[in-house]
PDB file of C-alpha atoms in Angstrom:
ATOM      1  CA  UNK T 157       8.327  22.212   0.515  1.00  0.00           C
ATOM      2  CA  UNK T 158       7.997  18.303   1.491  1.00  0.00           C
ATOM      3  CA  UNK T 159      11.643  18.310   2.258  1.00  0.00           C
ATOM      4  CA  UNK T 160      11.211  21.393   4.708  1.00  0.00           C
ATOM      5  CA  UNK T 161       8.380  20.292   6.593  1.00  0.00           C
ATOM      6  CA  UNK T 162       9.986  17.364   7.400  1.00  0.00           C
ATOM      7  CA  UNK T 163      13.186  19.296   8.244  1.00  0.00           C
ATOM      8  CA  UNK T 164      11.093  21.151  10.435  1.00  0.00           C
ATOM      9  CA  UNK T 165       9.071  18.408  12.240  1.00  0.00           C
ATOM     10  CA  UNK T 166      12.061  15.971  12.400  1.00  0.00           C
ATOM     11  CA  UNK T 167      15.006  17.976  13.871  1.00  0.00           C
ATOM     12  CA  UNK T 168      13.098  19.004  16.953  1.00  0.00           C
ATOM     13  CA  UNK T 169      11.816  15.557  17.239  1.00  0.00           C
ATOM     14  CA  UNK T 170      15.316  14.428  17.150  1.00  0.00           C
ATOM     15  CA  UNK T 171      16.929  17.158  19.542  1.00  0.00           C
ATOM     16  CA  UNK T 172      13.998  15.990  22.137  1.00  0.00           C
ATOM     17  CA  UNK T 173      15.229  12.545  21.713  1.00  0.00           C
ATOM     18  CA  UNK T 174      18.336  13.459  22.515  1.00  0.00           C
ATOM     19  CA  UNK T 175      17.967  15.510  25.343  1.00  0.00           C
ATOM     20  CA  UNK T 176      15.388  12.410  26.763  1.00  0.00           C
ATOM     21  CA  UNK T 177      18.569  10.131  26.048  1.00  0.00           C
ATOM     22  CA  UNK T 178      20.923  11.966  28.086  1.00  0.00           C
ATOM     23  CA  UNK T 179      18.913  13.140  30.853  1.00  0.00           C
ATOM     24  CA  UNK T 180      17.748   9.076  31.372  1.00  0.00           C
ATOM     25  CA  UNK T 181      20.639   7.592  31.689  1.00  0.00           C
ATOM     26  CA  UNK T 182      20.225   5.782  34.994  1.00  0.00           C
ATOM     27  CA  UNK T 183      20.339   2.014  34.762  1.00  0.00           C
ATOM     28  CA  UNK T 184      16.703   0.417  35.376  1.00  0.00           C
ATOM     29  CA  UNK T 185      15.939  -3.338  35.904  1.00  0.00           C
ATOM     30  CA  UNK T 186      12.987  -5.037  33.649  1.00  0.00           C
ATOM     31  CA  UNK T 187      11.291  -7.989  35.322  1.00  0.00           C
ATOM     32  CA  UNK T 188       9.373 -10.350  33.495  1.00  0.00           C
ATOM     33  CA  UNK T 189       8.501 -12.365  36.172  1.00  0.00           C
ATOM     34  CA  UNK T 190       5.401 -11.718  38.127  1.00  0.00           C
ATOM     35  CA  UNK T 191       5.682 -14.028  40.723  1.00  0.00           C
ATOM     36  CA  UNK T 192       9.588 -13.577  42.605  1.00  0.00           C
ATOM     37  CA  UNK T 193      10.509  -9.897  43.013  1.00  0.00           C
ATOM     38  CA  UNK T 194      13.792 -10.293  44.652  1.00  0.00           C
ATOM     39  CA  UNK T 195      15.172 -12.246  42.122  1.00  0.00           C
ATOM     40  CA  UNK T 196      13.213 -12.488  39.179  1.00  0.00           C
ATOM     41  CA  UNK T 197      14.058 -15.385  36.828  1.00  0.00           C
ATOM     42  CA  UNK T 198      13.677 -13.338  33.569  1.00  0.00           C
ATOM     43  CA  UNK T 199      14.990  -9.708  33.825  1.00  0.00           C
ATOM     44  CA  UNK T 200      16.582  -7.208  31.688  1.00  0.00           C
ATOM     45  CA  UNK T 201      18.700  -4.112  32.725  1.00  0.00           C
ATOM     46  CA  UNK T 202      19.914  -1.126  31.091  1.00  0.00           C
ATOM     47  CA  UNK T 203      19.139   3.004  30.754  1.00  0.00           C
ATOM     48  CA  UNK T 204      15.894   3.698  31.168  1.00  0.00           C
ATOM     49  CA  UNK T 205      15.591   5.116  27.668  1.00  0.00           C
ATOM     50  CA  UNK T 206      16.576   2.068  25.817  1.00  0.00           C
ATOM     51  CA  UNK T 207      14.277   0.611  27.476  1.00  0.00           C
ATOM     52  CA  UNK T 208      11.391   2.921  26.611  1.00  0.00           C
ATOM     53  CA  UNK T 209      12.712   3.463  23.103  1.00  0.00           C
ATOM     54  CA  UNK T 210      12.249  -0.386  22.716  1.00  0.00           C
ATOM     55  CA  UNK T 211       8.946  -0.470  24.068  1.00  0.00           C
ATOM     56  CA  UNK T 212       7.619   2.516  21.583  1.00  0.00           C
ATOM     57  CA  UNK T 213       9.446   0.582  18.489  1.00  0.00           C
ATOM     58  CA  UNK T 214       7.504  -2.486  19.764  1.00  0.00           C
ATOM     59  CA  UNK T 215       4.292  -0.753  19.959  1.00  0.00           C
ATOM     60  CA  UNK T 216       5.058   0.860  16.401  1.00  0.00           C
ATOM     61  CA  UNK T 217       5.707  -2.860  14.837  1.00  0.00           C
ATOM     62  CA  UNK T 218       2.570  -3.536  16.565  1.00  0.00           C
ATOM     63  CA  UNK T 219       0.261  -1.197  15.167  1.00  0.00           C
ATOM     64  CA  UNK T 220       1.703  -1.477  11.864  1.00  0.00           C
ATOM     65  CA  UNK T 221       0.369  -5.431  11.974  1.00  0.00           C
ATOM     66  CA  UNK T 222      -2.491  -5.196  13.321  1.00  0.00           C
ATOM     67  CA  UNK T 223      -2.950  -1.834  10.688  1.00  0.00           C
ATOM     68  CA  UNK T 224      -2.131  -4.282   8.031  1.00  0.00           C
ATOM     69  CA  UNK T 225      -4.404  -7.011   8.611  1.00  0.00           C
ATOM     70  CA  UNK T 226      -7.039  -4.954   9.281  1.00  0.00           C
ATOM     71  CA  UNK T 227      -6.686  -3.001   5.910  1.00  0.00           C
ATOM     72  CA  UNK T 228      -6.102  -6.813   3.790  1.00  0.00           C
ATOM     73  CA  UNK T 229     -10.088  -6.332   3.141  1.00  0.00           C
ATOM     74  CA  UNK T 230      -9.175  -3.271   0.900  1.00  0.00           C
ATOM     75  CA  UNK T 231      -6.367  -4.549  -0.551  1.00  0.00           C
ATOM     76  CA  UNK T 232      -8.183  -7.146  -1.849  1.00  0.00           C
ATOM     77  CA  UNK T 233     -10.859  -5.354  -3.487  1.00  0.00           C
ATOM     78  CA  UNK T 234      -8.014  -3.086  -4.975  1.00  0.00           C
ATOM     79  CA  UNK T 235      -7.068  -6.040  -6.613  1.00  0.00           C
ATOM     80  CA  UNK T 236     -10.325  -7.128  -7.987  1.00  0.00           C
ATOM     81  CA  UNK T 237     -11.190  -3.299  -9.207  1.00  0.00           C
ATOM     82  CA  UNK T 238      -7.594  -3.619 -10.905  1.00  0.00           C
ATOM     83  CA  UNK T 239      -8.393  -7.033 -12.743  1.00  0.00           C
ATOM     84  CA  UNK T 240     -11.752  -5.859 -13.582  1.00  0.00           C
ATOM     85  CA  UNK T 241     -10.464  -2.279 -15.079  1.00  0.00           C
ATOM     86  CA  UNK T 242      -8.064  -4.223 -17.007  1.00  0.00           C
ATOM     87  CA  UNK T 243     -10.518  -6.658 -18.516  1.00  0.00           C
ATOM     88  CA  UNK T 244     -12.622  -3.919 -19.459  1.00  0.00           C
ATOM     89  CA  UNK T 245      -9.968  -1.589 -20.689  1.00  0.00           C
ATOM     90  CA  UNK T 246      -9.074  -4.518 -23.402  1.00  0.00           C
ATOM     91  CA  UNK T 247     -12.579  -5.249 -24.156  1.00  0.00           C
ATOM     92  CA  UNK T 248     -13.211  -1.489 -25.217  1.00  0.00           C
ATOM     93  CA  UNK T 249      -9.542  -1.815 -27.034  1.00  0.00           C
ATOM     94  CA  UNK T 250     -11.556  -4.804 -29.082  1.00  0.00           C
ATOM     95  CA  UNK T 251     -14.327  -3.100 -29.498  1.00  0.00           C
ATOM     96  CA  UNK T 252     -12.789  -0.127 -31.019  1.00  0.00           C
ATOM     97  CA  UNK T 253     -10.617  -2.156 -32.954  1.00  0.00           C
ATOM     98  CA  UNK T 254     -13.614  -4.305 -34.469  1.00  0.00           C
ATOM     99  CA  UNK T 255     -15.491  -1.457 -35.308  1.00  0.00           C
ATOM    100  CA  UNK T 256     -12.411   0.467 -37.045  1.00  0.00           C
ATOM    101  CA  UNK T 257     -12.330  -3.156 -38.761  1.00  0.00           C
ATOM    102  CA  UNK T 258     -16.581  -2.480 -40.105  1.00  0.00           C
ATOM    103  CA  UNK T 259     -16.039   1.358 -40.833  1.00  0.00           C
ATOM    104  CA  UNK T 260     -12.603   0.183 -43.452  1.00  0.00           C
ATOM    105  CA  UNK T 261     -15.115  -2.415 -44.833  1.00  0.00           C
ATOM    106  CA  UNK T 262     -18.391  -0.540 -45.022  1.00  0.00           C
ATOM    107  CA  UNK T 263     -15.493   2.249 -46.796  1.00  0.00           C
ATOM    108  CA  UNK T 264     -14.209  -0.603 -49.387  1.00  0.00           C
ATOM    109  CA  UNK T 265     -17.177  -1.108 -50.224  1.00  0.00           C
ATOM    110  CA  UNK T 266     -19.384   2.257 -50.790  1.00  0.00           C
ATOM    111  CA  UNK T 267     -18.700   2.476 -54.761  1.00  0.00           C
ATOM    112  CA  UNK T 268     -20.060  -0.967 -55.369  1.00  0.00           C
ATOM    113  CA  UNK T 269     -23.886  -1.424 -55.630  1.00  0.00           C
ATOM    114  CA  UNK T 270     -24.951  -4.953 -54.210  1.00  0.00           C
ATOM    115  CA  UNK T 271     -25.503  -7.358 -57.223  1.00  0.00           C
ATOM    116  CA  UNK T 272     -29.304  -8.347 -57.718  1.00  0.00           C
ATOM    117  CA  UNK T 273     -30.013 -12.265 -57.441  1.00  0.00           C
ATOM    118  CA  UNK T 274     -29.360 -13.426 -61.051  1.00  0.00           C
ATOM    119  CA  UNK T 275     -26.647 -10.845 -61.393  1.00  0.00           C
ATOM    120  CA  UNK T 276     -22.933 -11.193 -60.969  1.00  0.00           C
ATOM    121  CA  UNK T 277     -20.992  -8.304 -59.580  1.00  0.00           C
ATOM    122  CA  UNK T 278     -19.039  -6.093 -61.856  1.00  0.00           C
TER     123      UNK T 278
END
């Protein structure tokens, strides 16, 4: 169902992509420089949808930085939930172990009467 869904949201997303590519194929120019518009000292050119598909990559890479930084803060306390379910989880495993440990004992030793001071065990 996954697989289908994505079939289904990704192949018109792709056949729009196309059809953007092909119907922008004019060459644009891509100044960097604010100050000379004639002849800018930093410009790109190409088709216009390189350029835009480079600009929405950027802006993807973007957000996915500033999405990860801002998320580090639960991350971390992942982590520290983690370390702290794990100490506990082998503190209960000790605890169950030690008190398997008394139950064996307090078993080896429910035929024998405790000896009386002056007495010697049997």
């Amino acid at each position: 169902m996954k697989t289908f869904l994505k079939l289904v949201i990704l192949v018109p997303l792709a056949l729009i992509a196309v059809a953007f590519a092909v119907a922008n194929r004019q060459g644009v120019t891509v100044s960097f420089d604010p100050f000379a518009t004639d002849i800018p000292a930093f410009a790109l050119n190409g088709p216009l949808f390189v350029v835009i598909l480079i600009v929405i990559g950027t802006g993807i890479i973007i957000g996915g930085i500033a999405t990860w930084f801002g998320q580090g803060r639960f991350r971390r306390e992942a982590r520290l939930a983690k370390r702290e379910s794990d100490e506990l989880r082998a503190e209960v495993a000790r605890l169950k172990a030690d008190l398997e440990q008394q139950s064996r004992r307090s078993n080896d030793n429910a035929g024998t009467y405790p000896s009386l001071p002056g007495q010697t065990a049997a």
